[in-house]
PDB file of C-alpha atoms in Angstrom:
ATOM      1  CA  MET A1432       9.755   1.785   4.606  1.00 95.00           C
ATOM      2  CA  VAL A1433       7.451   4.696   3.899  1.00 98.00           C
ATOM      3  CA  ILE A1434       9.435   7.807   4.831  1.00 97.00           C
ATOM      4  CA  ARG A1435       8.617  11.436   5.508  1.00 97.00           C
ATOM      5  CA  GLU A1436      11.322  13.937   6.398  1.00 97.00           C
ATOM      6  CA  THR A1437      11.088  16.738   8.947  1.00 97.00           C
ATOM      7  CA  GLU A1438      13.728  19.285   9.904  1.00 96.00           C
ATOM      8  CA  GLU A1439      14.994  17.216  12.844  1.00 98.00           C
ATOM      9  CA  ALA A1440      14.008  13.630  12.049  1.00 98.00           C
ATOM     10  CA  PHE A1441      12.878  11.022   9.571  1.00 98.00           C
ATOM     11  CA  VAL A1442       9.413   9.606  10.177  1.00 98.00           C
ATOM     12  CA  LEU A1443       9.443   5.918   9.267  1.00 98.00           C
ATOM     13  CA  VAL A1444       6.384   3.721   8.737  1.00 98.00           C
ATOM     14  CA  GLN A1445       6.802   0.019   8.100  1.00 98.00           C
ATOM     15  CA  GLN A1446       5.061  -1.090   4.926  1.00 97.00           C
ATOM     16  CA  HIS A1447       2.919  -3.667   6.707  1.00 97.00           C
ATOM     17  CA  ASP A1448       1.685  -1.006   9.163  1.00 98.00           C
ATOM     18  CA  HIS A1449       0.817   1.261   6.239  1.00 98.00           C
ATOM     19  CA  ALA A1450      -1.037  -1.639   4.580  1.00 98.00           C
ATOM     20  CA  GLU A1451      -3.039  -2.247   7.744  1.00 98.00           C
ATOM     21  CA  LEU A1452      -4.254   1.361   7.571  1.00 98.00           C
ATOM     22  CA  ALA A1453      -5.186   0.730   3.920  1.00 98.00           C
ATOM     23  CA  GLY A1454      -7.122  -2.336   5.065  1.00 98.00           C
ATOM     24  CA  GLU A1455      -9.019  -0.248   7.609  1.00 98.00           C
ATOM     25  CA  ALA A1456     -10.054   2.064   4.771  1.00 98.00           C
ATOM     26  CA  ALA A1457     -11.109  -0.879   2.589  1.00 98.00           C
ATOM     27  CA  ALA A1458     -13.232  -2.324   5.385  1.00 98.00           C
ATOM     28  CA  ARG A1459     -15.149   0.972   5.533  1.00 98.00           C
ATOM     29  CA  PHE A1460     -15.686   1.282   1.768  1.00 97.00           C
ATOM     30  CA  ALA A1461     -19.433   1.328   1.039  1.00 96.00           C
ATOM     31  CA  ASP A1462     -20.676  -2.162   0.206  1.00 95.00           C
ATOM     32  CA  ARG A1463     -22.025  -1.027  -3.185  1.00 95.00           C
ATOM     33  CA  PHE A1464     -18.468  -0.638  -4.484  1.00 95.00           C
ATOM     34  CA  TYR A1465     -17.713  -4.325  -3.976  1.00 95.00           C
ATOM     35  CA  MET A1466     -20.422  -5.470  -6.416  1.00 93.00           C
ATOM     36  CA  MET A1467     -20.687  -8.804  -4.622  1.00 89.00           C
ATOM     37  CA  GLU A1468     -23.963  -9.576  -6.405  1.00 86.00           C
ATOM     38  CA  ARG A1469     -21.862 -10.145  -9.527  1.00 86.00           C
ATOM     39  CA  VAL A1470     -19.700 -12.827  -7.911  1.00 88.00           C
ATOM     40  CA  GLU A1471     -20.755 -16.459  -8.387  1.00 84.00           C
ATOM     41  CA  GLU A1472     -19.536 -19.302  -6.217  1.00 73.00           C
ATOM     42  CA  SER A1473     -16.340 -21.033  -7.322  1.00 79.00           C
ATOM     43  CA  PRO A1474     -16.580 -24.763  -6.534  1.00 83.00           C
ATOM     44  CA  GLY A1475     -13.782 -26.013  -4.321  1.00 85.00           C
ATOM     45  CA  MET A1476     -12.209 -22.558  -3.835  1.00 91.00           C
ATOM     46  CA  PRO A1477     -12.343 -20.218  -0.820  1.00 94.00           C
ATOM     47  CA  GLU A1478     -15.346 -17.923  -1.175  1.00 93.00           C
ATOM     48  CA  VAL A1479     -14.968 -14.432  -2.598  1.00 95.00           C
ATOM     49  CA  THR A1480     -16.284 -12.098   0.088  1.00 95.00           C
ATOM     50  CA  LYS A1481     -15.753  -8.502   1.093  1.00 96.00           C
ATOM     51  CA  GLU A1482     -13.597  -9.857   3.919  1.00 97.00           C
ATOM     52  CA  ALA A1483     -11.347 -11.660   1.412  1.00 97.00           C
ATOM     53  CA  ILE A1484     -10.850  -8.440  -0.542  1.00 98.00           C
ATOM     54  CA  VAL A1485     -10.108  -6.496   2.640  1.00 98.00           C
ATOM     55  CA  LEU A1486      -7.565  -9.208   3.504  1.00 98.00           C
ATOM     56  CA  GLY A1487      -5.889  -8.626   0.140  1.00 98.00           C
ATOM     57  CA  VAL A1488      -5.601  -4.917   0.907  1.00 98.00           C
ATOM     58  CA  THR A1489      -4.404  -5.436   4.479  1.00 98.00           C
ATOM     59  CA  GLU A1490      -1.784  -8.016   3.548  1.00 98.00           C
ATOM     60  CA  HIS A1491      -0.617  -6.711   0.175  1.00 97.00           C
ATOM     61  CA  ASP A1492       2.706  -5.470   1.587  1.00 97.00           C
ATOM     62  CA  ARG A1493       3.444  -8.462   3.824  1.00 97.00           C
ATOM     63  CA  GLY A1494       6.588  -9.209   1.792  1.00 97.00           C
ATOM     64  CA  TRP A1495       8.172  -6.156   3.456  1.00 97.00           C
ATOM     65  CA  ILE A1496       7.760  -7.457   7.020  1.00 97.00           C
ATOM     66  CA  ARG A1497      11.272  -8.941   7.149  1.00 95.00           C
ATOM     67  CA  PRO A1498      13.276  -6.222   5.336  1.00 95.00           C
ATOM     68  CA  ASP A1499      11.488  -3.429   7.219  1.00 97.00           C
ATOM     69  CA  ASP A1500      12.770  -4.821  10.501  1.00 96.00           C
ATOM     70  CA  THR A1501      15.972  -2.847   9.867  1.00 96.00           C
ATOM     71  CA  PRO A1502      16.123   0.198   7.556  1.00 97.00           C
ATOM     72  CA  ILE A1503      19.053   0.704   5.187  1.00 95.00           C
ATOM     73  CA  TRP A1504      20.736   3.975   4.279  1.00 96.00           C
ATOM     74  CA  ASP A1505      20.605   5.616   0.845  1.00 95.00           C
ATOM     75  CA  ASP A1506      24.049   7.143   0.315  1.00 93.00           C
ATOM     76  CA  HIS A1507      22.873   9.166  -2.670  1.00 92.00           C
ATOM     77  CA  LEU A1508      19.877  10.772  -0.974  1.00 93.00           C
ATOM     78  CA  HIS A1509      21.485  10.886   2.485  1.00 95.00           C
ATOM     79  CA  ALA A1510      18.317   9.415   3.943  1.00 97.00           C
ATOM     80  CA  PRO A1511      16.860   6.041   4.887  1.00 97.00           C
ATOM     81  CA  CYS A1512      15.999   4.033   1.785  1.00 96.00           C
ATOM     82  CA  SER A1513      12.286   4.206   1.031  1.00 95.00           C
ATOM     83  CA  PHE A1514      10.254   1.584  -0.826  1.00 92.00           C
ATOM     84  CA  ASN A1515      10.442   3.785  -3.915  1.00 89.00           C
ATOM     85  CA  GLU A1516      14.256   3.831  -4.056  1.00 91.00           C
ATOM     86  CA  TYR A1517      14.811   0.292  -2.751  1.00 93.00           C
ATOM     87  CA  PRO A1518      17.086  -1.772  -5.067  1.00 92.00           C
ATOM     88  CA  MET A1519      14.975  -3.493  -7.703  1.00 93.00           C
ATOM     89  CA  LEU A1520      16.157  -7.100  -7.437  1.00 94.00           C
ATOM     90  CA  PRO A1521      15.538  -7.590  -3.685  1.00 94.00           C
ATOM     91  CA  LYS A1522      12.299  -5.604  -4.024  1.00 95.00           C
ATOM     92  CA  LEU A1523      11.011  -8.090  -6.599  1.00 96.00           C
ATOM     93  CA  VAL A1524      11.990 -10.981  -4.335  1.00 96.00           C
ATOM     94  CA  PHE A1525      10.017  -9.461  -1.451  1.00 96.00           C
ATOM     95  CA  TYR A1526       7.018  -8.774  -3.680  1.00 96.00           C
ATOM     96  CA  ARG A1527       6.885 -12.377  -4.866  1.00 97.00           C
ATOM     97  CA  MET A1528       7.447 -13.737  -1.366  1.00 97.00           C
ATOM     98  CA  GLY A1529       4.572 -11.660  -0.036  1.00 97.00           C
ATOM     99  CA  VAL A1530       2.153 -12.768  -2.751  1.00 98.00           C
ATOM    100  CA  ASP A1531       3.199 -16.405  -2.218  1.00 98.00           C
ATOM    101  CA  GLU A1532       2.393 -16.113   1.492  1.00 98.00           C
ATOM    102  CA  LEU A1533      -0.878 -14.317   0.788  1.00 98.00           C
ATOM    103  CA  GLU A1534      -1.944 -17.025  -1.653  1.00 98.00           C
ATOM    104  CA  GLU A1535      -1.725 -19.530   1.185  1.00 97.00           C
ATOM    105  CA  LYS A1536      -4.180 -17.355   3.155  1.00 97.00           C
ATOM    106  CA  HIS A1537      -6.635 -16.725   0.318  1.00 97.00           C
ATOM    107  CA  PRO A1538      -6.005 -17.134  -3.443  1.00 97.00           C
ATOM    108  CA  TYR A1539      -8.351 -14.319  -4.447  1.00 97.00           C
ATOM    109  CA  ALA A1540      -6.611 -11.869  -2.110  1.00 98.00           C
ATOM    110  CA  ALA A1541      -3.286 -12.906  -3.670  1.00 98.00           C
ATOM    111  CA  LEU A1542      -4.732 -12.425  -7.163  1.00 98.00           C
ATOM    112  CA  LEU A1543      -5.556  -8.793  -6.395  1.00 98.00           C
ATOM    113  CA  SER A1544      -2.099  -8.171  -4.943  1.00 97.00           C
ATOM    114  CA  SER A1545      -0.398  -9.827  -7.928  1.00 97.00           C
ATOM    115  CA  MET A1546      -2.442  -7.746 -10.373  1.00 97.00           C
ATOM    116  CA  TYR A1547      -1.502  -4.592  -8.500  1.00 96.00           C
ATOM    117  CA  TYR A1548       2.235  -5.241  -8.327  1.00 93.00           C
ATOM    118  CA  SER A1549       2.603  -6.345 -11.927  1.00 86.00           C
ATOM    119  CA  VAL A1550       1.374  -2.982 -13.275  1.00 84.00           C
ATOM    120  CA  PHE A1551       3.751  -0.840 -11.197  1.00 90.00           C
ATOM    121  CA  GLU A1552       5.275   1.611 -13.659  1.00 82.00           C
ATOM    122  CA  ASP A1553       8.892   1.024 -12.629  1.00 85.00           C
ATOM    123  CA  ILE A1554       8.449  -2.701 -13.260  1.00 88.00           C
ATOM    124  CA  GLN A1555       6.294  -2.464 -16.388  1.00 82.00           C
ATOM    125  CA  THR A1556       8.581   0.003 -18.167  1.00 85.00           C
ATOM    126  CA  SER A1557      11.826  -1.762 -17.255  1.00 86.00           C
ATOM    127  CA  GLU A1558      13.713  -3.938 -19.728  1.00 88.00           C
ATOM    128  CA  ARG A1559      15.675  -5.631 -16.960  1.00 91.00           C
ATOM    129  CA  GLU A1560      15.544  -9.397 -17.174  1.00 93.00           C
ATOM    130  CA  ASP A1561      14.467  -9.758 -13.554  1.00 93.00           C
ATOM    131  CA  CYS A1562      11.534  -7.367 -14.100  1.00 93.00           C
ATOM    132  CA  LEU A1563      10.420  -9.180 -17.243  1.00 94.00           C
ATOM    133  CA  GLU A1564      10.628 -12.500 -15.409  1.00 95.00           C
ATOM    134  CA  PHE A1565       8.649 -11.109 -12.465  1.00 95.00           C
ATOM    135  CA  VAL A1566       5.846  -9.850 -14.719  1.00 93.00           C
ATOM    136  CA  HIS A1567       5.750 -13.177 -16.581  1.00 95.00           C
ATOM    137  CA  HIS A1568       5.607 -15.145 -13.332  1.00 96.00           C
ATOM    138  CA  GLU A1569       2.798 -12.980 -11.939  1.00 96.00           C
ATOM    139  CA  GLU A1570       0.811 -13.132 -15.182  1.00 96.00           C
ATOM    140  CA  GLU A1571       0.975 -16.918 -14.991  1.00 97.00           C
ATOM    141  CA  ARG A1572      -0.165 -16.761 -11.356  1.00 98.00           C
ATOM    142  CA  GLN A1573      -3.055 -14.492 -12.320  1.00 97.00           C
ATOM    143  CA  GLN A1574      -4.175 -16.817 -15.122  1.00 97.00           C
ATOM    144  CA  ARG A1575      -3.978 -19.836 -12.825  1.00 96.00           C
ATOM    145  CA  ILE A1576      -6.004 -18.257 -10.019  1.00 97.00           C
ATOM    146  CA  SER A1577      -8.461 -16.461 -12.325  1.00 95.00           C
ATOM    147  CA  ALA A1578      -9.317 -19.752 -14.002  1.00 94.00           C
ATOM    148  CA  LYS A1579     -10.450 -21.049 -10.618  1.00 94.00           C
ATOM    149  CA  TYR A1580     -12.611 -17.966 -10.054  1.00 94.00           C
ATOM    150  CA  SER A1581     -14.390 -17.989 -13.397  1.00 91.00           C
ATOM    151  CA  GLY A1582     -17.577 -16.886 -11.649  1.00 91.00           C
ATOM    152  CA  VAL A1583     -16.093 -13.418 -11.062  1.00 94.00           C
ATOM    153  CA  GLN A1584     -16.681 -11.068 -13.974  1.00 92.00           C
ATOM    154  CA  GLN A1585     -13.572  -9.321 -15.295  1.00 93.00           C
ATOM    155  CA  GLU A1586     -15.080  -5.889 -14.640  1.00 94.00           C
ATOM    156  CA  THR A1587     -15.684  -6.839 -11.015  1.00 96.00           C
ATOM    157  CA  LEU A1588     -12.174  -8.239 -10.608  1.00 96.00           C
ATOM    158  CA  LEU A1589     -10.658  -5.029 -11.941  1.00 96.00           C
ATOM    159  CA  LEU A1590     -12.849  -2.984  -9.598  1.00 96.00           C
ATOM    160  CA  HIS A1591     -11.618  -5.024  -6.624  1.00 97.00           C
ATOM    161  CA  ARG A1592      -8.034  -4.373  -7.739  1.00 97.00           C
ATOM    162  CA  GLN A1593      -8.820  -0.655  -7.875  1.00 97.00           C
ATOM    163  CA  ILE A1594     -10.152  -0.798  -4.325  1.00 98.00           C
ATOM    164  CA  LEU A1595      -6.705  -2.082  -3.348  1.00 98.00           C
ATOM    165  CA  GLN A1596      -4.940   0.654  -5.328  1.00 97.00           C
ATOM    166  CA  THR A1597      -7.183   3.387  -3.963  1.00 98.00           C
ATOM    167  CA  CYS A1598      -6.894   2.309  -0.323  1.00 98.00           C
ATOM    168  CA  ASP A1599      -3.126   1.987  -0.755  1.00 98.00           C
ATOM    169  CA  GLY A1600      -3.138   5.574  -1.993  1.00 98.00           C
ATOM    170  CA  ILE A1601      -5.324   6.799   0.868  1.00 98.00           C
ATOM    171  CA  SER A1602      -2.903   5.295   3.391  1.00 98.00           C
ATOM    172  CA  LEU A1603       0.159   6.638   1.566  1.00 98.00           C
ATOM    173  CA  TYR A1604      -1.442  10.089   1.605  1.00 98.00           C
ATOM    174  CA  VAL A1605      -1.528   9.938   5.404  1.00 98.00           C
ATOM    175  CA  CYS A1606       2.035   8.581   5.643  1.00 98.00           C
ATOM    176  CA  LEU A1607       3.706  10.957   3.168  1.00 97.00           C
ATOM    177  CA  ASN A1608       1.956  14.223   4.023  1.00 97.00           C
ATOM    178  CA  ALA A1609       2.592  15.949   7.331  1.00 96.00           C
ATOM    179  CA  PRO A1610      -0.533  16.172   9.513  1.00 96.00           C
ATOM    180  CA  GLY A1611      -2.498  19.313   8.722  1.00 96.00           C
ATOM    181  CA  ILE A1612      -0.420  20.246   5.660  1.00 95.00           C
ATOM    182  CA  GLY A1613      -1.948  22.589   3.096  1.00 93.00           C
ATOM    183  CA  LYS A1614      -2.947  21.316  -0.345  1.00 89.00           C
ATOM    184  CA  GLU A1615      -0.251  23.360  -2.060  1.00 91.00           C
ATOM    185  CA  ASP A1616       2.476  21.613  -0.050  1.00 93.00           C
ATOM    186  CA  GLU A1617       1.276  18.025  -0.505  1.00 93.00           C
ATOM    187  CA  HIS A1618       3.382  15.207  -1.899  1.00 94.00           C
ATOM    188  CA  PRO A1619       3.245  15.447  -5.727  1.00 94.00           C
ATOM    189  CA  TRP A1620       1.616  12.018  -6.058  1.00 94.00           C
ATOM    190  CA  PHE A1621      -1.635  13.464  -4.714  1.00 95.00           C
ATOM    191  CA  LYS A1622      -1.802  16.894  -6.311  1.00 89.00           C
ATOM    192  CA  ASP A1623      -4.498  15.723  -8.736  1.00 93.00           C
ATOM    193  CA  GLY A1624      -6.164  13.203  -6.434  1.00 95.00           C
ATOM    194  CA  VAL A1625      -5.668   9.564  -5.465  1.00 97.00           C
ATOM    195  CA  PRO A1626      -4.303   7.601  -8.442  1.00 94.00           C
ATOM    196  CA  GLY A1627      -6.601   4.849  -9.696  1.00 93.00           C
ATOM    197  CA  SER A1628      -9.633   6.050  -7.726  1.00 96.00           C
ATOM    198  CA  GLU A1629     -11.841   6.952 -10.708  1.00 96.00           C
ATOM    199  CA  PRO A1630     -14.602   4.399  -9.906  1.00 95.00           C
ATOM    200  CA  PHE A1631     -15.097   6.031  -6.513  1.00 96.00           C
ATOM    201  CA  GLY A1632     -14.541   9.677  -7.398  1.00 91.00           C
ATOM    202  CA  GLY A1633     -17.881  10.604  -8.931  1.00 87.00           C
ATOM    203  CA  GLY A1634     -16.433  11.052 -12.411  1.00 85.00           C
ATOM    204  CA  GLY A1635     -12.933  12.067 -11.342  1.00 94.00           C
ATOM    205  CA  LEU A1636     -10.307  11.149  -8.773  1.00 97.00           C
ATOM    206  CA  LEU A1637     -10.913  11.111  -5.027  1.00 97.00           C
ATOM    207  CA  GLN A1638      -9.605  14.335  -3.526  1.00 96.00           C
ATOM    208  CA  LEU A1639      -8.060  14.160  -0.047  1.00 97.00           C
ATOM    209  CA  ASN A1640      -7.347  17.105   2.241  1.00 96.00           C
ATOM    210  CA  TRP A1641      -6.095  17.434   5.791  1.00 97.00           C
ATOM    211  CA  GLN A1642      -8.772  19.350   7.715  1.00 97.00           C
ATOM    212  CA  ASP A1643      -6.613  19.578  10.830  1.00 96.00           C
ATOM    213  CA  GLU A1644      -3.747  17.535  12.277  1.00 96.00           C
ATOM    214  CA  SER A1645      -5.877  14.439  12.824  1.00 97.00           C
ATOM    215  CA  THR A1646      -8.695  14.635  10.249  1.00 98.00           C
ATOM    216  CA  VAL A1647      -8.634  13.775   6.537  1.00 98.00           C
ATOM    217  CA  LYS A1648     -11.584  14.678   4.324  1.00 98.00           C
ATOM    218  CA  SER A1649     -12.341  12.700   1.166  1.00 97.00           C
ATOM    219  CA  ASP A1650     -14.346  14.363  -1.600  1.00 96.00           C
ATOM    220  CA  PRO A1651     -16.473  12.504  -2.483  1.00 97.00           C
ATOM    221  CA  SER A1652     -16.393   9.974   0.336  1.00 97.00           C
ATOM    222  CA  PRO A1653     -16.320   6.288  -0.660  1.00 97.00           C
ATOM    223  CA  PHE A1654     -16.864   5.248   2.949  1.00 98.00           C
ATOM    224  CA  ASP A1655     -20.004   4.091   4.715  1.00 96.00           C
ATOM    225  CA  GLY A1656     -19.532   6.878   7.260  1.00 97.00           C
ATOM    226  CA  PRO A1657     -16.828   8.687   9.274  1.00 98.00           C
ATOM    227  CA  PHE A1658     -14.337   6.415  11.026  1.00 98.00           C
ATOM    228  CA  SER A1659     -11.021   6.488  12.873  1.00 98.00           C
ATOM    229  CA  ALA A1660      -7.917   4.356  12.289  1.00 98.00           C
ATOM    230  CA  LYS A1661      -4.461   4.192  13.836  1.00 97.00           C
ATOM    231  CA  LEU A1662      -0.996   4.346  12.290  1.00 98.00           C
ATOM    232  CA  ARG A1663       2.208   3.180  13.976  1.00 98.00           C
ATOM    233  CA  GLU A1664       5.447   5.025  13.179  1.00 98.00           C
ATOM    234  CA  LYS A1665       8.881   5.995  14.481  1.00 98.00           C
ATOM    235  CA  HIS A1666      10.468   9.445  14.567  1.00 98.00           C
ATOM    236  CA  VAL A1667      14.209   8.831  14.195  1.00 98.00           C
ATOM    237  CA  PRO A1668      16.359  11.880  15.037  1.00 98.00           C
ATOM    238  CA  LYS A1669      18.871  12.879  12.367  1.00 98.00           C
ATOM    239  CA  ALA A1670      21.441  13.778  15.030  1.00 98.00           C
ATOM    240  CA  ARG A1671      21.295  10.256  16.464  1.00 98.00           C
ATOM    241  CA  ILE A1672      21.652   8.739  12.984  1.00 98.00           C
ATOM    242  CA  ARG A1673      24.868  10.730  12.513  1.00 97.00           C
ATOM    243  CA  GLU A1674      26.158   9.403  15.838  1.00 98.00           C
ATOM    244  CA  VAL A1675      25.345   5.692  15.629  1.00 98.00           C
ATOM    245  CA  GLY A1676      23.967   4.981  12.132  1.00 98.00           C
ATOM    246  CA  ILE A1677      20.464   4.346  10.884  1.00 98.00           C
ATOM    247  CA  ALA A1678      20.063   0.769  12.166  1.00 97.00           C
ATOM    248  CA  GLN A1679      20.852   1.534  15.799  1.00 98.00           C
ATOM    249  CA  ALA A1680      19.072   4.903  15.784  1.00 98.00           C
ATOM    250  CA  TYR A1681      15.941   3.200  14.459  1.00 98.00           C
ATOM    251  CA  GLU A1682      16.192   0.432  17.044  1.00 98.00           C
ATOM    252  CA  GLU A1683      16.469   2.994  19.852  1.00 98.00           C
ATOM    253  CA  ALA A1684      13.557   5.160  18.669  1.00 98.00           C
ATOM    254  CA  ALA A1685      10.241   4.596  20.417  1.00 98.00           C
ATOM    255  CA  TRP A1686       7.087   3.638  18.574  1.00 98.00           C
ATOM    256  CA  SER A1687       4.355   6.255  18.450  1.00 97.00           C
ATOM    257  CA  GLU A1688       0.767   5.896  17.266  1.00 97.00           C
ATOM    258  CA  ARG A1689      -1.392   8.425  15.494  1.00 96.00           C
ATOM    259  CA  GLU A1690      -5.164   8.313  15.276  1.00 97.00           C
ATOM    260  CA  ILE A1691      -6.579   9.620  12.011  1.00 98.00           C
ATOM    261  CA  ARG A1692     -10.238  10.399  11.476  1.00 98.00           C
ATOM    262  CA  PHE A1693     -11.620  10.051   7.945  1.00 98.00           C
ATOM    263  CA  VAL A1694     -14.696  12.064   6.983  1.00 97.00           C
TER     264      VAL A1694
END
């Protein structure tokens, strides 16, 4: 879950819903950023297209579909457990499961997702055996798939991975920051801009700001024009959680949908 806390409730967004918003952003990235003219055909493999890259962004969190059906409680933080605090071993299992499923849809999309997950700081810096094994497994996957897409230049592949990282960050910005919040009160991840967005930031990082409660401005804009996208979420009252627990309170809460305009 992606979680934002208010005074009276926790706002919960399922990871796959957040990823769909990231995919909407990727679909509206200006075509020049995809550098498709530098991609040669790979005989016998599904074609590398902008649509395949957008698929990789949209589906990169599909491993969370099952666990996000029911949130779990973090006894230490006294809050629902977010993706950031989720126990490492099951998180790695879900990551791998999601990339496995994505590879069946399109190997290149899975390659981007695998590259993204395997450089997560909490995994890369860990000396846990399960983290080391995960990184090794994903590096082998990346070598296997990359060999079949030898017509894609390494610089282009890395740029496509950064499109995934940047669109993930754009969506997380919307999920983690209250609508209309001032820059000084933003989540610390975005104080300096969207991590990994250097290729699209005109020499720096993309800077995002809420203009009002439904409009986010990107400076500079990587998009081909203004667009609107929707985000599904649940507001789960804290009082109800205390009465019946997080699982039932979440089940009872109604879905709501926000429309966000990007300019």
